[in-house]
PDB file of C-alpha atoms in Angstrom:
ATOM      1  CA  MET A 284      14.247 -55.511  79.486  1.00 48.00           C
ATOM      2  CA  PHE A 285      13.920 -58.768  77.527  1.00 45.00           C
ATOM      3  CA  ASN A 286      10.765 -57.383  76.044  1.00 55.00           C
ATOM      4  CA  LYS A 287      12.686 -54.343  74.812  1.00 51.00           C
ATOM      5  CA  LEU A 288      15.400 -56.516  73.229  1.00 47.00           C
ATOM      6  CA  ASN A 289      12.801 -58.640  71.513  1.00 56.00           C
ATOM      7  CA  GLU A 290      11.164 -55.503  70.124  1.00 61.00           C
ATOM      8  CA  TRP A 291      14.515 -54.263  68.710  1.00 50.00           C
ATOM      9  CA  LYS A 292      15.177 -57.682  67.213  1.00 53.00           C
ATOM     10  CA  GLU A 293      11.808 -57.665  65.499  1.00 64.00           C
ATOM     11  CA  ASN A 294      12.470 -54.156  64.134  1.00 59.00           C
ATOM     12  CA  VAL A 295      15.860 -55.240  62.720  1.00 49.00           C
ATOM     13  CA  GLU A 296      14.302 -58.279  61.065  1.00 59.00           C
ATOM     14  CA  VAL A 297      11.538 -56.126  59.552  1.00 55.00           C
ATOM     15  CA  TYR A 298      14.134 -53.640  58.254  1.00 51.00           C
ATOM     16  CA  ARG A 299      16.210 -56.490  56.792  1.00 54.00           C
ATOM     17  CA  ASP A 300      13.143 -57.925  55.064  1.00 57.00           C
ATOM     18  CA  ARG A 301      12.391 -54.511  53.571  1.00 56.00           C
ATOM     19  CA  ILE A 302      15.940 -54.154  52.214  1.00 49.00           C
ATOM     20  CA  GLN A 303      15.865 -57.623  50.689  1.00 51.00           C
ATOM     21  CA  SER A 304      12.441 -56.953  49.199  1.00 55.00           C
ATOM     22  CA  GLY A 305      13.773 -53.722  47.620  1.00 50.00           C
ATOM     23  CA  GLU A 306      16.712 -55.557  46.087  1.00 48.00           C
ATOM     24  CA  LYS A 307      14.324 -58.068  44.573  1.00 48.00           C
ATOM     25  CA  LYS A 308      12.203 -55.266  43.123  1.00 49.00           C
ATOM     26  CA  SER A 309      15.326 -53.543  41.811  1.00 52.00           C
ATOM     27  CA  GLY A 310      16.406 -56.795  40.207  1.00 54.00           C
ATOM     28  CA  ARG A 311      13.056 -57.176  38.519  1.00 57.00           C
ATOM     29  CA  TRP A 312      13.293 -53.599  37.104  1.00 54.00           C
ATOM     30  CA  LYS A 313      16.786 -54.314  35.790  1.00 55.00           C
ATOM     31  CA  LYS A 314      15.535 -57.420  34.028  1.00 58.00           C
ATOM     32  CA  ARG A 315      12.667 -55.458  32.523  1.00 58.00           C
ATOM     33  CA  TRP A 316      15.059 -52.673  31.437  1.00 52.00           C
ATOM     34  CA  HIS A 317      17.369 -55.177  29.711  1.00 59.00           C
ATOM     35  CA  LYS A 318      14.361 -56.722  28.049  1.00 57.00           C
ATOM     36  CA  TYR A 319      12.921 -53.496  26.582  1.00 55.00           C
ATOM     37  CA  SER A 320      15.980 -51.211  26.261  1.00 59.00           C
ATOM     38  CA  SER A 321      17.003 -52.612  22.855  1.00 62.00           C
ATOM     39  CA  LYS A 322      13.503 -51.969  21.520  1.00 59.00           C
ATOM     40  CA  LEU A 323      13.553 -48.428  22.938  1.00 56.00           C
ATOM     41  CA  TYR A 324      16.926 -47.673  21.300  1.00 54.00           C
ATOM     42  CA  LEU A 325      15.588 -49.015  18.006  1.00 61.00           C
ATOM     43  CA  PHE A 326      12.501 -46.796  18.303  1.00 56.00           C
ATOM     44  CA  MET A 327      14.651 -43.699  19.040  1.00 62.00           C
ATOM     45  CA  PHE A 328      16.851 -44.479  16.028  1.00 57.00           C
ATOM     46  CA  PHE A 329      13.786 -44.809  13.783  1.00 57.00           C
ATOM     47  CA  LEU A 330      12.379 -41.527  15.146  1.00 54.00           C
ATOM     48  CA  THR A 331      15.672 -39.717  14.434  1.00 61.00           C
ATOM     49  CA  VAL A 332      15.864 -41.023  10.871  1.00 52.00           C
ATOM     50  CA  SER A 333      12.196 -40.162  10.263  1.00 52.00           C
ATOM     51  CA  GLY A 334      12.769 -36.593  11.482  1.00 49.00           C
ATOM     52  CA  PHE A 335      15.788 -36.191   9.216  1.00 47.00           C
ATOM     53  CA  VAL A 336      13.853 -37.458   6.199  1.00 46.00           C
ATOM     54  CA  PHE A 337      10.865 -35.228   6.997  1.00 41.00           C
ATOM     55  CA  PHE A 338      12.826 -31.992   7.318  1.00 42.00           C
ATOM     56  CA  ASN A 339      15.032 -32.641   4.307  1.00 47.00           C
ATOM     57  CA  TYR A 340      12.591 -34.233   1.876  1.00 45.00           C
ATOM     58  CA  SER A 341       9.162 -33.071   3.033  1.00 41.00           C
ATOM     59  CA  ARG A 342       8.702 -31.033  -0.164  1.00 42.00           C
ATOM     60  CA  LEU A 343       8.732 -34.272  -2.113  1.00 42.00           C
ATOM     61  CA  PHE A 344       5.698 -35.504  -0.191  1.00 41.00           C
ATOM     62  CA  PHE A 345       3.913 -32.283   0.737  1.00 42.00           C
ATOM     63  CA  LYS A 346       3.215 -28.999  -1.067  1.00 49.00           C
ATOM     64  CA  ASP A 347       6.403 -27.061  -1.821  1.00 50.00           C
ATOM     65  CA  ASP A 348       6.351 -23.813   0.179  1.00 52.00           C
ATOM     66  CA  SER A 349       9.623 -22.409  -1.157  1.00 65.00           C
ATOM     67  CA  PRO A 350       9.507 -18.896  -2.715  1.00 72.00           C
ATOM     68  CA  LEU A 351       7.728 -18.888  -6.077  1.00 76.00           C
ATOM     69  CA  LEU A 352       9.865 -17.713  -9.000  1.00 82.00           C
ATOM     70  CA  ASP A 353       7.498 -17.374 -11.941  1.00 90.00           C
ATOM     71  CA  SER A 354       6.977 -14.647 -14.561  1.00 93.00           C
ATOM     72  CA  GLY A 355       3.374 -15.637 -15.241  1.00 93.00           C
ATOM     73  CA  ILE A 356       1.385 -15.193 -18.454  1.00 92.00           C
ATOM     74  CA  GLY A 357      -0.154 -12.122 -20.042  1.00 92.00           C
ATOM     75  CA  GLU A 358       0.028  -8.591 -18.656  1.00 92.00           C
ATOM     76  CA  ILE A 359       1.873  -9.687 -15.505  1.00 94.00           C
ATOM     77  CA  SER A 360       4.748 -11.072 -17.606  1.00 94.00           C
ATOM     78  CA  LYS A 361       5.185  -7.920 -19.693  1.00 93.00           C
ATOM     79  CA  THR A 362       8.711  -6.528 -19.501  1.00 94.00           C
ATOM     80  CA  LYS A 363      10.972  -4.079 -21.337  1.00 92.00           C
ATOM     81  CA  ILE A 364      13.786  -5.294 -23.578  1.00 90.00           C
ATOM     82  CA  GLY A 365      15.704  -2.222 -24.607  1.00 86.00           C
ATOM     83  CA  SER A 366      13.318  -0.247 -26.816  1.00 83.00           C
ATOM     84  CA  SER A 367      10.897  -3.193 -27.184  1.00 89.00           C
ATOM     85  CA  GLU A 368       8.345  -4.798 -24.868  1.00 93.00           C
ATOM     86  CA  ALA A 369       7.882  -8.567 -24.544  1.00 94.00           C
ATOM     87  CA  GLU A 370       4.985 -10.556 -23.067  1.00 96.00           C
ATOM     88  CA  ILE A 371       4.433 -14.298 -22.622  1.00 96.00           C
ATOM     89  CA  VAL A 372       1.200 -15.222 -24.393  1.00 96.00           C
ATOM     90  CA  SER A 373       1.176 -18.946 -23.603  1.00 95.00           C
ATOM     91  CA  ARG A 374       3.422 -21.748 -22.378  1.00 95.00           C
ATOM     92  CA  LYS A 375       2.915 -25.497 -22.499  1.00 95.00           C
ATOM     93  CA  ILE A 376       4.956 -28.559 -21.568  1.00 95.00           C
ATOM     94  CA  ASN A 377       4.752 -32.301 -22.106  1.00 95.00           C
ATOM     95  CA  ASN A 378       6.572 -33.731 -19.090  1.00 93.00           C
ATOM     96  CA  SER A 379       6.610 -37.240 -20.541  1.00 93.00           C
ATOM     97  CA  THR A 380       8.594 -36.157 -23.623  1.00 95.00           C
ATOM     98  CA  GLY A 381      10.436 -33.176 -22.129  1.00 94.00           C
ATOM     99  CA  TYR A 382       9.158 -30.873 -24.899  1.00 96.00           C
ATOM    100  CA  ALA A 383       7.879 -27.365 -24.110  1.00 96.00           C
ATOM    101  CA  GLU A 384       6.700 -24.271 -25.992  1.00 97.00           C
ATOM    102  CA  VAL A 385       6.620 -20.614 -24.976  1.00 97.00           C
ATOM    103  CA  LEU A 386       4.857 -18.097 -27.240  1.00 97.00           C
ATOM    104  CA  VAL A 387       6.121 -14.517 -26.867  1.00 97.00           C
ATOM    105  CA  HIS A 388       4.548 -11.330 -28.221  1.00 96.00           C
ATOM    106  CA  VAL A 389       6.904  -8.425 -28.924  1.00 94.00           C
ATOM    107  CA  GLU A 390       5.790  -4.808 -29.219  1.00 91.00           C
ATOM    108  CA  GLU A 391       8.363  -3.055 -31.364  1.00 84.00           C
ATOM    109  CA  SER A 392       9.347   0.607 -31.265  1.00 76.00           C
ATOM    110  CA  SER A 393      10.140   2.753 -34.290  1.00 69.00           C
ATOM    111  CA  ASP A 394      13.858   3.115 -33.591  1.00 65.00           C
ATOM    112  CA  GLN A 395      16.493   3.005 -36.319  1.00 60.00           C
ATOM    113  CA  VAL A 396      17.846  -0.500 -35.660  1.00 71.00           C
ATOM    114  CA  HIS A 397      17.605  -4.007 -37.080  1.00 80.00           C
ATOM    115  CA  LYS A 398      16.852  -6.570 -34.353  1.00 86.00           C
ATOM    116  CA  GLU A 399      17.771 -10.233 -34.457  1.00 90.00           C
ATOM    117  CA  TYR A 400      16.026 -12.042 -31.604  1.00 93.00           C
ATOM    118  CA  VAL A 401      17.700 -14.910 -29.747  1.00 94.00           C
ATOM    119  CA  SER A 402      16.785 -17.130 -26.792  1.00 96.00           C
ATOM    120  CA  PHE A 403      18.503 -19.485 -24.334  1.00 95.00           C
ATOM    121  CA  ALA A 404      17.049 -21.618 -21.520  1.00 96.00           C
ATOM    122  CA  GLY A 405      18.094 -23.822 -18.630  1.00 94.00           C
ATOM    123  CA  GLU A 406      16.997 -25.487 -15.388  1.00 92.00           C
ATOM    124  CA  VAL A 407      17.764 -22.872 -12.716  1.00 90.00           C
ATOM    125  CA  LYS A 408      18.387 -25.073  -9.657  1.00 84.00           C
ATOM    126  CA  LYS A 409      20.642 -27.549 -11.454  1.00 82.00           C
ATOM    127  CA  GLU A 410      22.175 -24.914 -13.764  1.00 83.00           C
ATOM    128  CA  LYS A 411      21.581 -27.333 -16.635  1.00 88.00           C
ATOM    129  CA  PRO A 412      21.199 -25.875 -20.177  1.00 93.00           C
ATOM    130  CA  ILE A 413      18.126 -26.883 -22.179  1.00 95.00           C
ATOM    131  CA  GLU A 414      18.201 -27.164 -25.960  1.00 96.00           C
ATOM    132  CA  THR A 415      16.407 -24.070 -27.263  1.00 97.00           C
ATOM    133  CA  LYS A 416      15.097 -23.103 -30.691  1.00 97.00           C
ATOM    134  CA  LEU A 417      13.542 -19.727 -31.568  1.00 97.00           C
ATOM    135  CA  ILE A 418      11.036 -19.596 -34.447  1.00 96.00           C
ATOM    136  CA  PRO A 419       9.594 -16.299 -35.802  1.00 95.00           C
ATOM    137  CA  ILE A 420       5.865 -16.949 -36.356  1.00 94.00           C
ATOM    138  CA  SER A 421       4.779 -13.520 -37.552  1.00 90.00           C
ATOM    139  CA  GLU A 422       5.932  -9.921 -37.324  1.00 86.00           C
ATOM    140  CA  ASN A 423       5.368  -9.678 -33.562  1.00 92.00           C
ATOM    141  CA  TYR A 424       5.238 -13.302 -32.379  1.00 96.00           C
ATOM    142  CA  TYR A 425       8.094 -15.676 -31.557  1.00 97.00           C
ATOM    143  CA  LEU A 426       7.894 -19.321 -30.500  1.00 98.00           C
ATOM    144  CA  ILE A 427      10.521 -20.659 -28.094  1.00 97.00           C
ATOM    145  CA  GLN A 428      10.828 -24.450 -28.351  1.00 97.00           C
ATOM    146  CA  LEU A 429      12.504 -26.332 -25.483  1.00 97.00           C
ATOM    147  CA  HIS A 430      13.801 -29.877 -25.984  1.00 96.00           C
ATOM    148  CA  GLY A 431      14.996 -32.243 -23.264  1.00 94.00           C
ATOM    149  CA  VAL A 432      13.445 -30.570 -20.222  1.00 94.00           C
ATOM    150  CA  PRO A 433      14.373 -32.717 -17.151  1.00 91.00           C
ATOM    151  CA  LYS A 434      11.465 -34.771 -15.793  1.00 87.00           C
ATOM    152  CA  ASN A 435      12.072 -33.548 -12.222  1.00 88.00           C
ATOM    153  CA  TRP A 436      12.539 -29.869 -13.171  1.00 90.00           C
ATOM    154  CA  LYS A 437      11.716 -27.144 -10.661  1.00 91.00           C
ATOM    155  CA  THR A 438      12.288 -23.791 -12.379  1.00 93.00           C
ATOM    156  CA  ILE A 439      13.122 -23.017 -16.001  1.00 95.00           C
ATOM    157  CA  GLY A 440      14.924 -19.778 -16.771  1.00 95.00           C
ATOM    158  CA  ILE A 441      14.495 -18.353 -20.281  1.00 96.00           C
ATOM    159  CA  ASP A 442      16.706 -15.543 -21.571  1.00 96.00           C
ATOM    160  CA  PHE A 443      15.068 -13.652 -24.431  1.00 95.00           C
ATOM    161  CA  GLY A 444      16.507 -10.667 -26.250  1.00 93.00           C
ATOM    162  CA  TYR A 445      18.011  -9.282 -29.410  1.00 91.00           C
ATOM    163  CA  ASN A 446      21.204  -8.201 -31.114  1.00 87.00           C
ATOM    164  CA  ALA A 447      20.718  -4.808 -32.771  1.00 81.00           C
ATOM    165  CA  THR A 448      22.511  -3.084 -35.630  1.00 76.00           C
ATOM    166  CA  GLN A 449      21.686   0.367 -36.963  1.00 69.00           C
ATOM    167  CA  LYS A 450      19.589   0.750 -40.086  1.00 62.00           C
ATOM    168  CA  ALA A 451      20.890   2.698 -43.086  1.00 57.00           C
ATOM    169  CA  PRO A 452      20.265   6.446 -42.638  1.00 56.00           C
ATOM    170  CA  THR A 453      17.408   8.042 -44.579  1.00 56.00           C
ATOM    171  CA  THR A 454      18.063  11.711 -43.787  1.00 57.00           C
ATOM    172  CA  VAL A 455      21.073  14.014 -43.674  1.00 54.00           C
ATOM    173  CA  GLU A 456      20.587  14.404 -39.923  1.00 60.00           C
ATOM    174  CA  GLN A 457      20.766  10.624 -39.428  1.00 52.00           C
ATOM    175  CA  ILE A 458      23.905  10.416 -41.596  1.00 52.00           C
ATOM    176  CA  GLU A 459      25.621  13.049 -39.454  1.00 53.00           C
ATOM    177  CA  GLU A 460      24.415  11.434 -36.227  1.00 56.00           C
ATOM    178  CA  GLN A 461      25.606   7.944 -37.192  1.00 54.00           C
ATOM    179  CA  SER A 462      28.959   9.239 -38.433  1.00 55.00           C
ATOM    180  CA  GLN A 463      29.643  10.561 -34.941  1.00 53.00           C
ATOM    181  CA  GLN A 464      28.684   7.283 -33.253  1.00 55.00           C
ATOM    182  CA  LYS A 465      30.781   4.147 -33.069  1.00 54.00           C
ATOM    183  CA  GLN A 466      29.242   1.414 -35.233  1.00 49.00           C
ATOM    184  CA  THR A 467      28.840  -1.430 -32.758  1.00 48.00           C
ATOM    185  CA  ASP A 468      26.236  -4.123 -32.196  1.00 50.00           C
ATOM    186  CA  ARG A 469      23.954  -3.558 -29.254  1.00 76.00           C
ATOM    187  CA  SER A 470      22.423  -6.405 -27.292  1.00 84.00           C
ATOM    188  CA  GLN A 471      19.425  -6.292 -24.950  1.00 89.00           C
ATOM    189  CA  GLN A 472      17.766  -9.146 -23.072  1.00 90.00           C
ATOM    190  CA  THR A 473      15.422 -10.072 -20.255  1.00 92.00           C
ATOM    191  CA  SER A 474      14.797 -13.244 -18.248  1.00 94.00           C
ATOM    192  CA  PHE A 475      11.519 -15.109 -17.865  1.00 96.00           C
ATOM    193  CA  TYR A 476      11.006 -17.755 -15.162  1.00 96.00           C
ATOM    194  CA  TRP A 477       8.692 -20.757 -15.232  1.00 95.00           C
ATOM    195  CA  ASP A 478       7.952 -22.579 -11.944  1.00 93.00           C
ATOM    196  CA  VAL A 479       6.794 -26.207 -12.058  1.00 88.00           C
ATOM    197  CA  ARG A 480       4.019 -25.335  -9.576  1.00 86.00           C
ATOM    198  CA  LYS A 481       2.557 -23.019 -12.213  1.00 87.00           C
ATOM    199  CA  SER A 482       2.551 -25.709 -14.886  1.00 87.00           C
ATOM    200  CA  LYS A 483       0.284 -28.535 -15.993  1.00 90.00           C
ATOM    201  CA  THR A 484       1.533 -31.197 -18.346  1.00 93.00           C
ATOM    202  CA  ASP A 485      -0.045 -31.471 -21.793  1.00 94.00           C
ATOM    203  CA  ASP A 486       0.455 -35.051 -22.966  1.00 94.00           C
ATOM    204  CA  ASP A 487      -0.736 -34.141 -26.480  1.00 95.00           C
ATOM    205  CA  LEU A 488       1.836 -31.385 -26.970  1.00 95.00           C
ATOM    206  CA  LYS A 489       4.265 -31.925 -29.838  1.00 95.00           C
ATOM    207  CA  GLU A 490       5.935 -29.899 -32.568  1.00 95.00           C
ATOM    208  CA  LYS A 491       3.727 -28.585 -35.376  1.00 94.00           C
ATOM    209  CA  PRO A 492       4.410 -27.028 -38.775  1.00 93.00           C
ATOM    210  CA  ARG A 493       4.943 -23.264 -38.652  1.00 92.00           C
ATOM    211  CA  VAL A 494       1.672 -22.654 -40.515  1.00 92.00           C
ATOM    212  CA  LYS A 495      -0.232 -24.240 -37.602  1.00 92.00           C
ATOM    213  CA  TYR A 496       1.389 -21.858 -35.136  1.00 94.00           C
ATOM    214  CA  LEU A 497       0.536 -18.984 -37.475  1.00 94.00           C
ATOM    215  CA  ALA A 498      -3.126 -20.058 -37.385  1.00 92.00           C
ATOM    216  CA  ASP A 499      -2.996 -20.046 -33.571  1.00 93.00           C
ATOM    217  CA  VAL A 500      -1.506 -16.537 -33.580  1.00 95.00           C
ATOM    218  CA  ILE A 501      -4.240 -15.300 -35.941  1.00 94.00           C
ATOM    219  CA  VAL A 502      -6.900 -16.606 -33.529  1.00 94.00           C
ATOM    220  CA  ILE A 503      -5.163 -14.774 -30.665  1.00 94.00           C
ATOM    221  CA  GLU A 504      -5.027 -11.554 -32.712  1.00 94.00           C
ATOM    222  CA  GLU A 505      -8.698 -11.879 -33.682  1.00 95.00           C
ATOM    223  CA  LYS A 506      -9.728 -12.237 -30.047  1.00 95.00           C
ATOM    224  CA  ALA A 507      -7.577  -9.276 -28.980  1.00 93.00           C
ATOM    225  CA  THR A 508      -9.051  -7.150 -31.783  1.00 95.00           C
ATOM    226  CA  ARG A 509     -12.639  -8.017 -30.844  1.00 96.00           C
ATOM    227  CA  ASP A 510     -11.912  -7.321 -27.179  1.00 96.00           C
ATOM    228  CA  LYS A 511     -10.592  -3.897 -28.184  1.00 96.00           C
ATOM    229  CA  GLN A 512     -13.719  -3.284 -30.254  1.00 96.00           C
ATOM    230  CA  LYS A 513     -15.885  -4.039 -27.210  1.00 96.00           C
ATOM    231  CA  LEU A 514     -13.787  -1.674 -25.108  1.00 96.00           C
ATOM    232  CA  LEU A 515     -14.186   1.114 -27.682  1.00 96.00           C
ATOM    233  CA  ALA A 516     -17.942   0.488 -27.849  1.00 96.00           C
ATOM    234  CA  LYS A 517     -18.221   0.901 -24.067  1.00 96.00           C
ATOM    235  CA  SER A 518     -16.175   4.107 -24.266  1.00 96.00           C
ATOM    236  CA  THR A 519     -18.530   5.435 -26.951  1.00 96.00           C
ATOM    237  CA  GLU A 520     -21.527   4.714 -24.706  1.00 96.00           C
ATOM    238  CA  LYS A 521     -19.910   6.638 -21.838  1.00 96.00           C
ATOM    239  CA  ILE A 522     -19.105   9.563 -24.138  1.00 96.00           C
ATOM    240  CA  ASP A 523     -22.695   9.664 -25.420  1.00 96.00           C
ATOM    241  CA  SER A 524     -23.946   9.739 -21.820  1.00 96.00           C
ATOM    242  CA  GLU A 525     -21.588  12.631 -21.000  1.00 96.00           C
ATOM    243  CA  ILE A 526     -22.736  14.585 -24.072  1.00 96.00           C
ATOM    244  CA  VAL A 527     -26.383  14.130 -23.036  1.00 96.00           C
ATOM    245  CA  ARG A 528     -25.524  15.349 -19.525  1.00 96.00           C
ATOM    246  CA  ILE A 529     -23.732  18.408 -20.928  1.00 96.00           C
ATOM    247  CA  ASP A 530     -26.642  19.241 -23.251  1.00 96.00           C
ATOM    248  CA  GLU A 531     -29.039  19.120 -20.292  1.00 95.00           C
ATOM    249  CA  LYS A 532     -26.833  21.476 -18.264  1.00 95.00           C
ATOM    250  CA  VAL A 533     -26.441  23.888 -21.195  1.00 94.00           C
ATOM    251  CA  LYS A 534     -30.212  23.902 -21.716  1.00 94.00           C
ATOM    252  CA  GLN A 535     -30.790  24.616 -18.019  1.00 93.00           C
ATOM    253  CA  GLU A 536     -28.209  27.424 -17.917  1.00 91.00           C
ATOM    254  CA  THR A 537     -29.590  28.960 -21.137  1.00 92.00           C
ATOM    255  CA  GLU A 538     -33.167  28.960 -19.801  1.00 90.00           C
ATOM    256  CA  GLU A 539     -32.069  30.667 -16.572  1.00 90.00           C
ATOM    257  CA  LEU A 540     -29.801  33.140 -18.383  1.00 88.00           C
ATOM    258  CA  ILE A 541     -32.683  35.449 -19.400  1.00 87.00           C
ATOM    259  CA  TYR A 542     -33.462  36.059 -15.729  1.00 86.00           C
ATOM    260  CA  LYS A 543     -29.892  36.978 -14.764  1.00 84.00           C
ATOM    261  CA  VAL A 544     -28.085  40.303 -14.936  1.00 87.00           C
ATOM    262  CA  GLY A 545     -24.625  41.655 -14.271  1.00 89.00           C
ATOM    263  CA  LYS A 546     -22.036  39.289 -12.829  1.00 90.00           C
ATOM    264  CA  GLU A 547     -24.483  36.386 -12.484  1.00 90.00           C
ATOM    265  CA  LYS A 548     -25.196  36.601 -16.219  1.00 89.00           C
ATOM    266  CA  GLU A 549     -21.461  36.707 -17.034  1.00 90.00           C
ATOM    267  CA  ASP A 550     -20.776  33.686 -14.790  1.00 91.00           C
ATOM    268  CA  SER A 551     -23.579  31.732 -16.430  1.00 90.00           C
ATOM    269  CA  GLN A 552     -22.282  32.582 -19.928  1.00 91.00           C
ATOM    270  CA  THR A 553     -18.771  31.474 -18.889  1.00 92.00           C
ATOM    271  CA  LYS A 554     -20.157  28.197 -17.570  1.00 94.00           C
ATOM    272  CA  ILE A 555     -22.065  27.570 -20.818  1.00 92.00           C
ATOM    273  CA  ALA A 556     -18.882  28.207 -22.838  1.00 94.00           C
ATOM    274  CA  GLN A 557     -16.934  25.755 -20.647  1.00 95.00           C
ATOM    275  CA  LEU A 558     -19.601  23.097 -21.121  1.00 94.00           C
ATOM    276  CA  GLU A 559     -19.532  23.604 -24.892  1.00 95.00           C
ATOM    277  CA  ARG A 560     -15.737  23.211 -24.955  1.00 96.00           C
ATOM    278  CA  GLU A 561     -16.039  20.038 -22.882  1.00 96.00           C
ATOM    279  CA  LYS A 562     -18.641  18.734 -25.336  1.00 95.00           C
ATOM    280  CA  ASP A 563     -16.323  19.491 -28.270  1.00 96.00           C
ATOM    281  CA  LYS A 564     -13.580  17.393 -26.637  1.00 96.00           C
ATOM    282  CA  TYR A 565     -15.955  14.450 -26.270  1.00 96.00           C
ATOM    283  CA  ILE A 566     -17.063  14.793 -29.894  1.00 96.00           C
ATOM    284  CA  GLU A 567     -13.414  14.828 -30.990  1.00 96.00           C
ATOM    285  CA  ALA A 568     -12.703  11.725 -28.874  1.00 96.00           C
ATOM    286  CA  LYS A 569     -15.728   9.991 -30.377  1.00 95.00           C
ATOM    287  CA  SER A 570     -14.457  10.802 -33.866  1.00 96.00           C
ATOM    288  CA  GLY A 571     -11.079   9.265 -32.987  1.00 96.00           C
ATOM    289  CA  ILE A 572     -12.809   6.130 -31.710  1.00 96.00           C
ATOM    290  CA  LYS A 573     -14.741   5.788 -34.977  1.00 96.00           C
ATOM    291  CA  LYS A 574     -11.484   5.949 -36.935  1.00 96.00           C
ATOM    292  CA  GLU A 575      -9.950   3.314 -34.649  1.00 96.00           C
ATOM    293  CA  GLU A 576     -13.021   1.099 -35.023  1.00 96.00           C
ATOM    294  CA  LYS A 577     -12.701   1.341 -38.807  1.00 96.00           C
ATOM    295  CA  LEU A 578      -9.044   0.276 -38.593  1.00 96.00           C
ATOM    296  CA  LEU A 579      -9.990  -2.653 -36.352  1.00 95.00           C
ATOM    297  CA  ASP A 580     -12.638  -3.761 -38.857  1.00 96.00           C
ATOM    298  CA  GLU A 581      -9.999  -3.664 -41.589  1.00 96.00           C
ATOM    299  CA  LYS A 582      -7.594  -5.616 -39.371  1.00 94.00           C
ATOM    300  CA  LEU A 583     -10.176  -8.347 -38.775  1.00 95.00           C
ATOM    301  CA  GLU A 584     -10.744  -8.577 -42.517  1.00 94.00           C
ATOM    302  CA  LYS A 585      -6.995  -8.896 -43.154  1.00 93.00           C
ATOM    303  CA  LEU A 586      -6.702 -11.551 -40.439  1.00 92.00           C
ATOM    304  CA  LYS A 587      -9.565 -13.463 -42.017  1.00 91.00           C
ATOM    305  CA  GLU A 588      -7.828 -13.362 -45.409  1.00 90.00           C
ATOM    306  CA  ARG A 589      -4.549 -14.453 -43.870  1.00 88.00           C
ATOM    307  CA  LYS A 590      -6.223 -17.344 -42.053  1.00 85.00           C
ATOM    308  CA  GLU A 591      -7.866 -18.553 -45.264  1.00 85.00           C
ATOM    309  CA  GLN A 592      -4.560 -18.287 -47.096  1.00 82.00           C
ATOM    310  CA  SER A 593      -2.695 -20.226 -44.389  1.00 74.00           C
ATOM    311  CA  THR A 594      -5.235 -23.053 -44.417  1.00 73.00           C
ATOM    312  CA  THR A 595      -5.073 -23.440 -48.201  1.00 70.00           C
ATOM    313  CA  ASN A 596      -1.257 -23.579 -48.288  1.00 62.00           C
TER     314      ASN A 596
END
């Protein structure tokens, strides 16, 4: 019996030692927690602030993936303005000075109105107006000058259009038509957009005399005229190839015609007539191309004269 009591006593002492040992371990963990908890809270605070900065200002550090609002240059920028068609030929900006230029080509229609072109611009996101000046360079080219573009600009919106008034009538029909219409000014406009991600700064860009811009426009016109000449030359080559093909078919049908009778002969004659009509159309088209090529040669000569005149003035 005493042995049993001694065994229980030993078990109680062992259990007590375990409890006390656990309290000591718990105390050590509490001390460690107090030691490192402040650092952990500081780390969590830094992580929260870093996340906020990343999600709100990541586009300042990484590539901006917001939707692109940009009209582009050339054919992609072409748009209708009432009865006219406008296209951005070039655009440049000097971010250090806040000066920018946009060259616009306008294709006019033959309607009976006088058109006075105007332009306004502003920073889209900040809704901040930008000082704008419109300069007519030649009959179909206008230069939009922008002054004071913000250094941290994102998107520039450019409104371009015209105020129109009717021309004086030249026929009785026009007199009657205008007398029945209310004489009011008509305005038409379109908007072009310029995204900073589609722009490279030109540190050498600055205002030039109008004659310098005219020289630039002449170079653009010369290139466009030569490109059109090349296109017409390729078309002429294709037409010549088609005429050769038609002549070969006509020759083949004519040689076989003497061996045909009845309906087969009639069908062959009809086919030859169709081929001859097709050939006539190609010859007519080729004649039209020659006339156009002559006009383009004359245009290049006029551009050359105008360039020489502008450089001497």
